[in-house]
Tab-separated table of C-alpha atoms in Angstrom:
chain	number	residue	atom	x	y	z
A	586	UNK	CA	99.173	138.614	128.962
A	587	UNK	CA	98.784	141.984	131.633
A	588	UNK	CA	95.161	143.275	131.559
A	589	UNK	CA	94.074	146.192	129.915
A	590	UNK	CA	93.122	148.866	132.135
A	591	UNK	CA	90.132	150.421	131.705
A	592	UNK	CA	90.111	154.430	131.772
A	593	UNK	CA	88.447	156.517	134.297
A	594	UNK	CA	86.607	159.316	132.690
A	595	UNK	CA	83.365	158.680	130.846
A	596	UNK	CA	85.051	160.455	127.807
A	597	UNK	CA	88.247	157.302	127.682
A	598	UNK	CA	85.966	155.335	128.230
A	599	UNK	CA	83.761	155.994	125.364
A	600	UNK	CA	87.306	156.373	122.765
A	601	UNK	CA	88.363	152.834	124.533
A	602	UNK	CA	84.704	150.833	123.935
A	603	UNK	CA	84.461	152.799	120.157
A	604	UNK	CA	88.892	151.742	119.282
A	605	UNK	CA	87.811	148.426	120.894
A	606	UNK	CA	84.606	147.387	118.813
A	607	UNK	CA	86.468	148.605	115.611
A	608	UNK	CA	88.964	146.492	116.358
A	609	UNK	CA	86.598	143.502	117.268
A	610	UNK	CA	84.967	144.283	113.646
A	611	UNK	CA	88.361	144.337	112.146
A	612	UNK	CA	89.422	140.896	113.404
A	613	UNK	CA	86.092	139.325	112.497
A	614	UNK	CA	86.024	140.412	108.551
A	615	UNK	CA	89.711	139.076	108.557
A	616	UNK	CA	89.002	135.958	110.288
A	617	UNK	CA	85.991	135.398	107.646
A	618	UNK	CA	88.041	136.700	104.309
A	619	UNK	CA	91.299	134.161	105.370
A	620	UNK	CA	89.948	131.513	107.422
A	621	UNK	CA	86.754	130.598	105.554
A	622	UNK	CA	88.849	129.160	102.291
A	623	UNK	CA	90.745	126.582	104.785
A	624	UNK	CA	87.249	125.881	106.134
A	625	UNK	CA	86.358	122.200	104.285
A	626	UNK	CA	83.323	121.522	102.988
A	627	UNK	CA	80.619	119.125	105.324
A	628	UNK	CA	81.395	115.455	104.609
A	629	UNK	CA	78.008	113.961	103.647
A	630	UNK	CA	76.477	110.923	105.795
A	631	UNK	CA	77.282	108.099	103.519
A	632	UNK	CA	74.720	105.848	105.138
A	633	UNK	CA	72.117	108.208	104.314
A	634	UNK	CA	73.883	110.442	101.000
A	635	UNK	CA	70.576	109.382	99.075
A	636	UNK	CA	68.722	112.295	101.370
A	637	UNK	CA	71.277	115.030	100.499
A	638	UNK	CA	69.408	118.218	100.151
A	639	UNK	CA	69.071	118.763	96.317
A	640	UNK	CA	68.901	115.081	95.604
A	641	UNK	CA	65.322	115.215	95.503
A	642	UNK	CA	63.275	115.043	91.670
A	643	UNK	CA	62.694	118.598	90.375
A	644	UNK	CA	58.930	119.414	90.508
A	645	UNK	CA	58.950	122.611	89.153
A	646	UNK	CA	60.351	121.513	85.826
A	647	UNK	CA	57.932	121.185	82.800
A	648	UNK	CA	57.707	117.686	81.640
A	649	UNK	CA	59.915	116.947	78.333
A	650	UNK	CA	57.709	116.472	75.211
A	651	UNK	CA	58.521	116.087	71.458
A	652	UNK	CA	58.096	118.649	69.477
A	653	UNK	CA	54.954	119.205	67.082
A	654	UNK	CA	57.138	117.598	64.210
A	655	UNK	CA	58.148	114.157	66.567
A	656	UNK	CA	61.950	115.604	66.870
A	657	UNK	CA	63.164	115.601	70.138
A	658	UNK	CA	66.756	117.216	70.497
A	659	UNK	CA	69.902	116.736	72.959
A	660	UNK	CA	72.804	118.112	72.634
A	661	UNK	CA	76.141	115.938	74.514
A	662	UNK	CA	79.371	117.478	76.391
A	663	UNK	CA	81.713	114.803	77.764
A	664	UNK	CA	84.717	115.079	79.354
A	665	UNK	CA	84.980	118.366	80.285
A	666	UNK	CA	87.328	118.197	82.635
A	667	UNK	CA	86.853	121.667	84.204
A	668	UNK	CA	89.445	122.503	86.966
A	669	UNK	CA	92.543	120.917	85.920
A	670	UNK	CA	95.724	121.907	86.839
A	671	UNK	CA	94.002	125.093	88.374
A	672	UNK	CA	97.801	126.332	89.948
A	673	UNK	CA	98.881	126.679	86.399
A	674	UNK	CA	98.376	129.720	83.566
A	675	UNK	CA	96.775	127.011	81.117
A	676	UNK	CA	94.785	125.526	83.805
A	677	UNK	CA	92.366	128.006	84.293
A	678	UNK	CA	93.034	129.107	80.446
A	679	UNK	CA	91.602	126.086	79.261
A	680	UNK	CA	88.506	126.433	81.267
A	681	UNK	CA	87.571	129.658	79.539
A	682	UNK	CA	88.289	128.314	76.210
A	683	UNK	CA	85.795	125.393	76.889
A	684	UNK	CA	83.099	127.562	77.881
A	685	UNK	CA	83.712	129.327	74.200
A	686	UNK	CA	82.964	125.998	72.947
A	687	UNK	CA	80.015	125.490	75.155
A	688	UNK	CA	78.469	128.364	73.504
A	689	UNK	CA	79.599	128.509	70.153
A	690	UNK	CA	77.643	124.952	70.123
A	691	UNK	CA	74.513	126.094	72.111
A	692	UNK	CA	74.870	128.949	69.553
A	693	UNK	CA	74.716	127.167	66.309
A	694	UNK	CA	72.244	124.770	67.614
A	695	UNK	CA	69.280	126.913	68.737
A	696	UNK	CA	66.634	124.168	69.061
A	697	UNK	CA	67.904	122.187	71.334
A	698	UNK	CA	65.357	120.566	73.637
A	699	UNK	CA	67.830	119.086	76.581
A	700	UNK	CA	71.792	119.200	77.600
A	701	UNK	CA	73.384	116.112	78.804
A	702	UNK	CA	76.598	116.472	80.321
A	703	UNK	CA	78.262	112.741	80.483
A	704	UNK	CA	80.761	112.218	82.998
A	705	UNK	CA	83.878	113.517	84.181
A	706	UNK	CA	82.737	117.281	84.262
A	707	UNK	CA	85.269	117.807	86.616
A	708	UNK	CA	89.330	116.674	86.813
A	709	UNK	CA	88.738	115.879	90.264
A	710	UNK	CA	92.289	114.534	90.488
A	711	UNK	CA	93.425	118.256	91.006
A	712	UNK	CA	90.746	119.861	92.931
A	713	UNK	CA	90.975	121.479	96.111
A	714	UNK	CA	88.297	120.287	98.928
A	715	UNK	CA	87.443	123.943	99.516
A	716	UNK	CA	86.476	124.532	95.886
A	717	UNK	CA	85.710	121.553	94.241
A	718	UNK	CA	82.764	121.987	92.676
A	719	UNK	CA	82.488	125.449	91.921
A	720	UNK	CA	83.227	124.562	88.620
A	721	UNK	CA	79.633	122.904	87.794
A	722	UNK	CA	78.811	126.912	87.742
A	723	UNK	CA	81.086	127.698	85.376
A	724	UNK	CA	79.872	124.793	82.916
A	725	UNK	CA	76.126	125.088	83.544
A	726	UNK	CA	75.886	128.984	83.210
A	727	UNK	CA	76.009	128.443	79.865
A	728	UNK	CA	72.722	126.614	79.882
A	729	UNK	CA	71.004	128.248	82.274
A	730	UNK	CA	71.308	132.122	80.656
A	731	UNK	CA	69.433	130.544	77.627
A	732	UNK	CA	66.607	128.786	79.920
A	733	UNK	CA	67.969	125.013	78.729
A	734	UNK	CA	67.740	122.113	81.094
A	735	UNK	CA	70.306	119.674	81.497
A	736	UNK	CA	70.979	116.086	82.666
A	737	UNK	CA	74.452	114.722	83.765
A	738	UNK	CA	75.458	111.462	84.706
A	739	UNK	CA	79.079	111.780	86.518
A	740	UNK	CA	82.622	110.022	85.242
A	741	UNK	CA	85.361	108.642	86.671
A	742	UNK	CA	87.189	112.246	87.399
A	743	UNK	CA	84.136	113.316	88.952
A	744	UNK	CA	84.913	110.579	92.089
A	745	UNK	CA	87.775	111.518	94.134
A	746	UNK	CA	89.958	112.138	97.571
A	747	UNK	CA	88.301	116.058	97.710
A	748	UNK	CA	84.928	115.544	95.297
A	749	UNK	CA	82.028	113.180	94.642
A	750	UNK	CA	79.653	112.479	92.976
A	751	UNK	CA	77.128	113.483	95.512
A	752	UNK	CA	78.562	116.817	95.844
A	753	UNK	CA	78.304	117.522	92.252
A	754	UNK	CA	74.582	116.808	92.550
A	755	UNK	CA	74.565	119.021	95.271
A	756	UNK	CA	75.932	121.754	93.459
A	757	UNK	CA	73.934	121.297	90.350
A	758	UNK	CA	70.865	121.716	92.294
A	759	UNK	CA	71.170	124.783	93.125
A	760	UNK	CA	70.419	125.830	89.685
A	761	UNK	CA	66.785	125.807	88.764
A	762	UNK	CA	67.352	124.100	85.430
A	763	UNK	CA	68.920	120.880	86.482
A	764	UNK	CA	66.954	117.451	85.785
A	765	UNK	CA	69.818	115.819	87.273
A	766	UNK	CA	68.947	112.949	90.011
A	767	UNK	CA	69.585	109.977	92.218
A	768	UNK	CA	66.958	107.551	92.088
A	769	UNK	CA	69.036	104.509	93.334
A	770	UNK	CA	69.275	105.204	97.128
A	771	UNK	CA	73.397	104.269	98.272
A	772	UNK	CA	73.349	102.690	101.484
A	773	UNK	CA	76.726	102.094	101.394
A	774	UNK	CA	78.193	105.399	100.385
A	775	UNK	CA	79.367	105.602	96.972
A	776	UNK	CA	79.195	101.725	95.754
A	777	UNK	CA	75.776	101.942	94.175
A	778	UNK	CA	77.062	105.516	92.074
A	779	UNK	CA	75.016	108.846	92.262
A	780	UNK	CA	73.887	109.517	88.916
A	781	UNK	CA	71.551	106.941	88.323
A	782	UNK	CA	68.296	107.982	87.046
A	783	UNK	CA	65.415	108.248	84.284
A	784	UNK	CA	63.550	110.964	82.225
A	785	UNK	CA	60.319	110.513	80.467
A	786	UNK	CA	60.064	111.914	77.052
A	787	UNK	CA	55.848	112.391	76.690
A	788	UNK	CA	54.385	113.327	73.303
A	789	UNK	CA	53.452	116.411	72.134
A	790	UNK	CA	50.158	116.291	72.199
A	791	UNK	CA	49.031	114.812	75.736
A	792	UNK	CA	49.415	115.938	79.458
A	793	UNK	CA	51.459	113.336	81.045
A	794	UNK	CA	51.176	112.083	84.532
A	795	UNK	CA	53.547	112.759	87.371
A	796	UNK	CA	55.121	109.693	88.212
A	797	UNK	CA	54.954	108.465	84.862
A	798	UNK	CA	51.859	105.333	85.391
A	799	UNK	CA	51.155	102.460	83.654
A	800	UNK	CA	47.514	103.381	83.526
A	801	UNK	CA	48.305	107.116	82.277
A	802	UNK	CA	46.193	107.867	79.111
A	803	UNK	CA	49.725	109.914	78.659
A	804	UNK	CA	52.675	107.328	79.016
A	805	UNK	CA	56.028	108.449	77.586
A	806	UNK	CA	57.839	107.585	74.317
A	807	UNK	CA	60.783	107.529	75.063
A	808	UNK	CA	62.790	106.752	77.978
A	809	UNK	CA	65.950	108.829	78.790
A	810	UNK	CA	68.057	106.525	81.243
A	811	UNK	CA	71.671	107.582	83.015
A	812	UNK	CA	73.841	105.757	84.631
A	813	UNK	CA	76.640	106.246	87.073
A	814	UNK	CA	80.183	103.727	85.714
A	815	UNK	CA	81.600	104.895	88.718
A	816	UNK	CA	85.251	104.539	89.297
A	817	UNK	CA	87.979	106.974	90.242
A	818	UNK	CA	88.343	106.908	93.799
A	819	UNK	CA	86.491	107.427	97.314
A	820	UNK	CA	85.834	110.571	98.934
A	821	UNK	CA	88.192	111.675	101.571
A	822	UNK	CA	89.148	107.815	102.285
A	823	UNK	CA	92.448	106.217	102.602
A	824	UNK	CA	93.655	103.206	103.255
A	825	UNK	CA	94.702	103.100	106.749
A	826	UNK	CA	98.090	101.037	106.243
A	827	UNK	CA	99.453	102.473	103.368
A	828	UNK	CA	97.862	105.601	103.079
A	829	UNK	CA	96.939	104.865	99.483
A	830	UNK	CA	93.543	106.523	97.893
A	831	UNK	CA	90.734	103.729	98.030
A	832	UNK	CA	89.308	103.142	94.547
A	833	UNK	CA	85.648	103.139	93.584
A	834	UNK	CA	84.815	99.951	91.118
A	835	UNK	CA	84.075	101.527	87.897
A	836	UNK	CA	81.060	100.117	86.133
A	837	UNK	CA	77.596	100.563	86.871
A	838	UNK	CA	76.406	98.201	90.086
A	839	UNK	CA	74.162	95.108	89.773
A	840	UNK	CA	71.909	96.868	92.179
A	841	UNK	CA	71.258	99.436	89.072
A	842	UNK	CA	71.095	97.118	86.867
A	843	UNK	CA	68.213	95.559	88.794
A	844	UNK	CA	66.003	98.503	89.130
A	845	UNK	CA	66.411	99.480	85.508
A	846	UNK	CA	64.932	95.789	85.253
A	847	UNK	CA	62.050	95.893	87.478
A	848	UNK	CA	61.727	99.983	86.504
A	849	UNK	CA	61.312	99.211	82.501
A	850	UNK	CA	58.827	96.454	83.329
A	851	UNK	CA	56.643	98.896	85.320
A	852	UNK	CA	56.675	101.746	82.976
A	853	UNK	CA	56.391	99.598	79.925
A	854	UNK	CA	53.943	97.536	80.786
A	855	UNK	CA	50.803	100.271	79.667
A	856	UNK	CA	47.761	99.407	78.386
A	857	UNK	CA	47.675	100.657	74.312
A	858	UNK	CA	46.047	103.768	73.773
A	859	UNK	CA	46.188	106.009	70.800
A	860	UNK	CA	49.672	106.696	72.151
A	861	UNK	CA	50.942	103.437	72.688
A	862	UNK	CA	51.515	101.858	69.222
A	863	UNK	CA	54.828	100.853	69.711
A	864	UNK	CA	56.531	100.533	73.457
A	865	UNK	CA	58.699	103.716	74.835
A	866	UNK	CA	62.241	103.263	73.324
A	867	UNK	CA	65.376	103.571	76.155
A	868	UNK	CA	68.241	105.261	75.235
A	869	UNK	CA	71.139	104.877	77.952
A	870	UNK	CA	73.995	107.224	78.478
A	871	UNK	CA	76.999	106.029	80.676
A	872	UNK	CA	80.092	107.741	81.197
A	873	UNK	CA	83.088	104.290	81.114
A	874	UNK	CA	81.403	102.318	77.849
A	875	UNK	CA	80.616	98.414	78.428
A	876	UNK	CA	81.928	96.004	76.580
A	877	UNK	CA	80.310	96.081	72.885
A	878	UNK	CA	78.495	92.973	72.398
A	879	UNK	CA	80.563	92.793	69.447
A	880	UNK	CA	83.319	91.939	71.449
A	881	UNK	CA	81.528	89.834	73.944
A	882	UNK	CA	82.744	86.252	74.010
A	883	UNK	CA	79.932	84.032	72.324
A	884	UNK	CA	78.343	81.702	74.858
A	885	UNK	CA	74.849	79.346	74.650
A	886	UNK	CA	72.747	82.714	76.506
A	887	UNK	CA	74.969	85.474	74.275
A	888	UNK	CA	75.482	84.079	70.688
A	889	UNK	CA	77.846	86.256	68.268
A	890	UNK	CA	76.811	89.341	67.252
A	891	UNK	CA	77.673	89.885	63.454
A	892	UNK	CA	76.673	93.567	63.296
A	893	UNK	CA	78.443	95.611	65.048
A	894	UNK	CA	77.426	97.777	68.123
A	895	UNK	CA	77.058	101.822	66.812
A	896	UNK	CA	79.179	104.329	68.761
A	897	UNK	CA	80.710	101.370	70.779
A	898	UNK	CA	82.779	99.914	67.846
A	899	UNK	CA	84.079	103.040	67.110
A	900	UNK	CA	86.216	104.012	69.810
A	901	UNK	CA	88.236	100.728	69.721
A	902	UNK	CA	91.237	102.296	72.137
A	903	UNK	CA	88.664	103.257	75.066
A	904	UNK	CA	89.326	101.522	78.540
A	905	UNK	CA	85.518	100.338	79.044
A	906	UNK	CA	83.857	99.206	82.550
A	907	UNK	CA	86.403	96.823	84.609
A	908	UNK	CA	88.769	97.101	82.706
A	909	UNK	CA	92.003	97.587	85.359
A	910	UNK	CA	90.607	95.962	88.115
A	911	UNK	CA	92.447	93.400	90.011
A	912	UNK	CA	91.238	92.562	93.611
A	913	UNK	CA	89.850	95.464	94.008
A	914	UNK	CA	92.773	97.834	93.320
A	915	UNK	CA	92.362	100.132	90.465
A	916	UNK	CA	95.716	99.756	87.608
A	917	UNK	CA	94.356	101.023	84.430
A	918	UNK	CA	91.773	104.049	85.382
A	919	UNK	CA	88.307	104.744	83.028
A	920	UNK	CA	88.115	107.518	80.217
């Protein structure tokens, strides 16, 4: 490339510097309108993804209480599936439509006390790394222009080659009104699941403690628990031989299942008070169901159940949690 040559008189010199910095500014908005999109997003530290800013409990939230007539009220969404097929006309199309939905329900259902959004908010099959999880704006909007809080706990489609589950929580904390959190810490990346955490539900009448305490004079009544099924597959890993996606196991880890056990024994064990006549009641929500213990095989620990499971038995065609997986390769994928 031949030099520029710089002119002589103060008068060039000042059109050449003014053309050249206009030019400079020129190349620089360019470089940040087209390059930034190819730019992909930071790969979080899977030995540490536990300390992901945004993964921290909210403390600015008010506590959840019943209301003055002991109703407490949630309102679901499942399967979502925001961002599929985004390259097509009903892609994007469909989107819209399920934000009508969104609202037409928040709508008609004014008192509603907490969202939970369980699993597979996103088709992460077809997401792009540079805008994967835009769409939690889209869904939680919605929520957030009508001052709601919400809870998720992530799906299947939430886990894969461009989007995880920690990016989702990510995302979701940048909005004010999310309760969704990782209590779990996943020292090995995405094996222990993101979305595994509790809420308190405290009475109307009392000012609860924060942590919930087995010596609170407050303790809650009811116990709000989510939990991450896993599945789908791991974030921007393949296998090195065949090039094949690497799939996450999908139900929830025995390492969750342990803390909820040595959790529930701390925060039920409370000493009675005139809120403590019966013990907090757990309600789980899980994205890939578990086997109904209608269905279980009767053993000497698990005798047969002869009533059947509620909500469970009633989705008889629903893969549930390991179903599909053989050695460790994922055939039949979750719900």
């Amino acid at each position: 490339m031949q030099a520029a040559r710089v002119p002589k008189t103060t008068k060039q010199r000042e059109m050449w510097l003014r053309t050249g910095y206009v030019t400079f500014a020129v190349a620089a908005l360019l470089t940040v309108v087209f390059a930034h999109p190819s730019k992909p997003l930071a790969k979080p530290d899977l030995k540490y993804r536990h300390q992901l800013p945004g993964t921290q409990r909210q403390k600015s939230l008010s506590p959840l209480r019943f209301r003055a007539d002991g109703t407490f009220h949630i309102s679901i969404f499942e399967d979502l599936h925001f961002g599929e097929n985004a390259w097509d006309a009903w892609g994007p199309q469909q989107d819209v439509q399920s934000v009508k939905v969104i609202n037409t329900v928040l709508d008609s259902e004014p008192d509603i006390d907490l969202v939970v959004l369980n699993g597979d908010l996103i088709t992460g099959d077809n997401t792009f790394l540079e805008n994967s999880t835009d769409y939690v704006d889209q869904i939680v909007r919605p929520f957030a222009e009508r001052g709601l809080t919400w809870a998720s706990t992530y799906g299947n489609h939430d886990n894969h080659f461009n989007i995880s589950g920690a990016h989702i929580l990510a995302r979701e904390k940048r909005w004010a009104n999310s309760r969704t959190t990782q209590m779990v810490p996943s020292p090995d990346g995405d094996d222990v699941g993101v979305s595994n955490y509790y809420l308190p539900v405290y009475p109307a009448d009392c000012t609860p403690d924060d942590p919930p305490s087995a010596l609170s004079p407050c303790p809650p009544k009811l116990l709000l628990w989510f939990f991450d099924s896993r599945g789908g597959f791991r974030y921007q890993q393949r296998n090195r031989t065949t090039n094949a996606l690497l799939p996450l196991p999908n139900w929830v880890d025995a390492r969750v299942v342990n803390w909820f056990r040595q959790t529930t024994t701390t925060l039920t064990h409370t000493p009675p008070t005139k809120h403590t006549d019966t013990q907090s009641r757990p309600s789980p929500f899980v994205h890939i169901p578990p086997l109904p213990p209608s269905r279980t095989p009767p053993s000497p620990r698990h005798p047969p159940r002869t009533r059947p499971a509620r909500g469970l038995d009633d989705d008889g065609p629903l893969a549930r949690q390991a179903q599909g997986v053989v050695r460790g390769r994922d055939t039949r994928r979750g719900v």
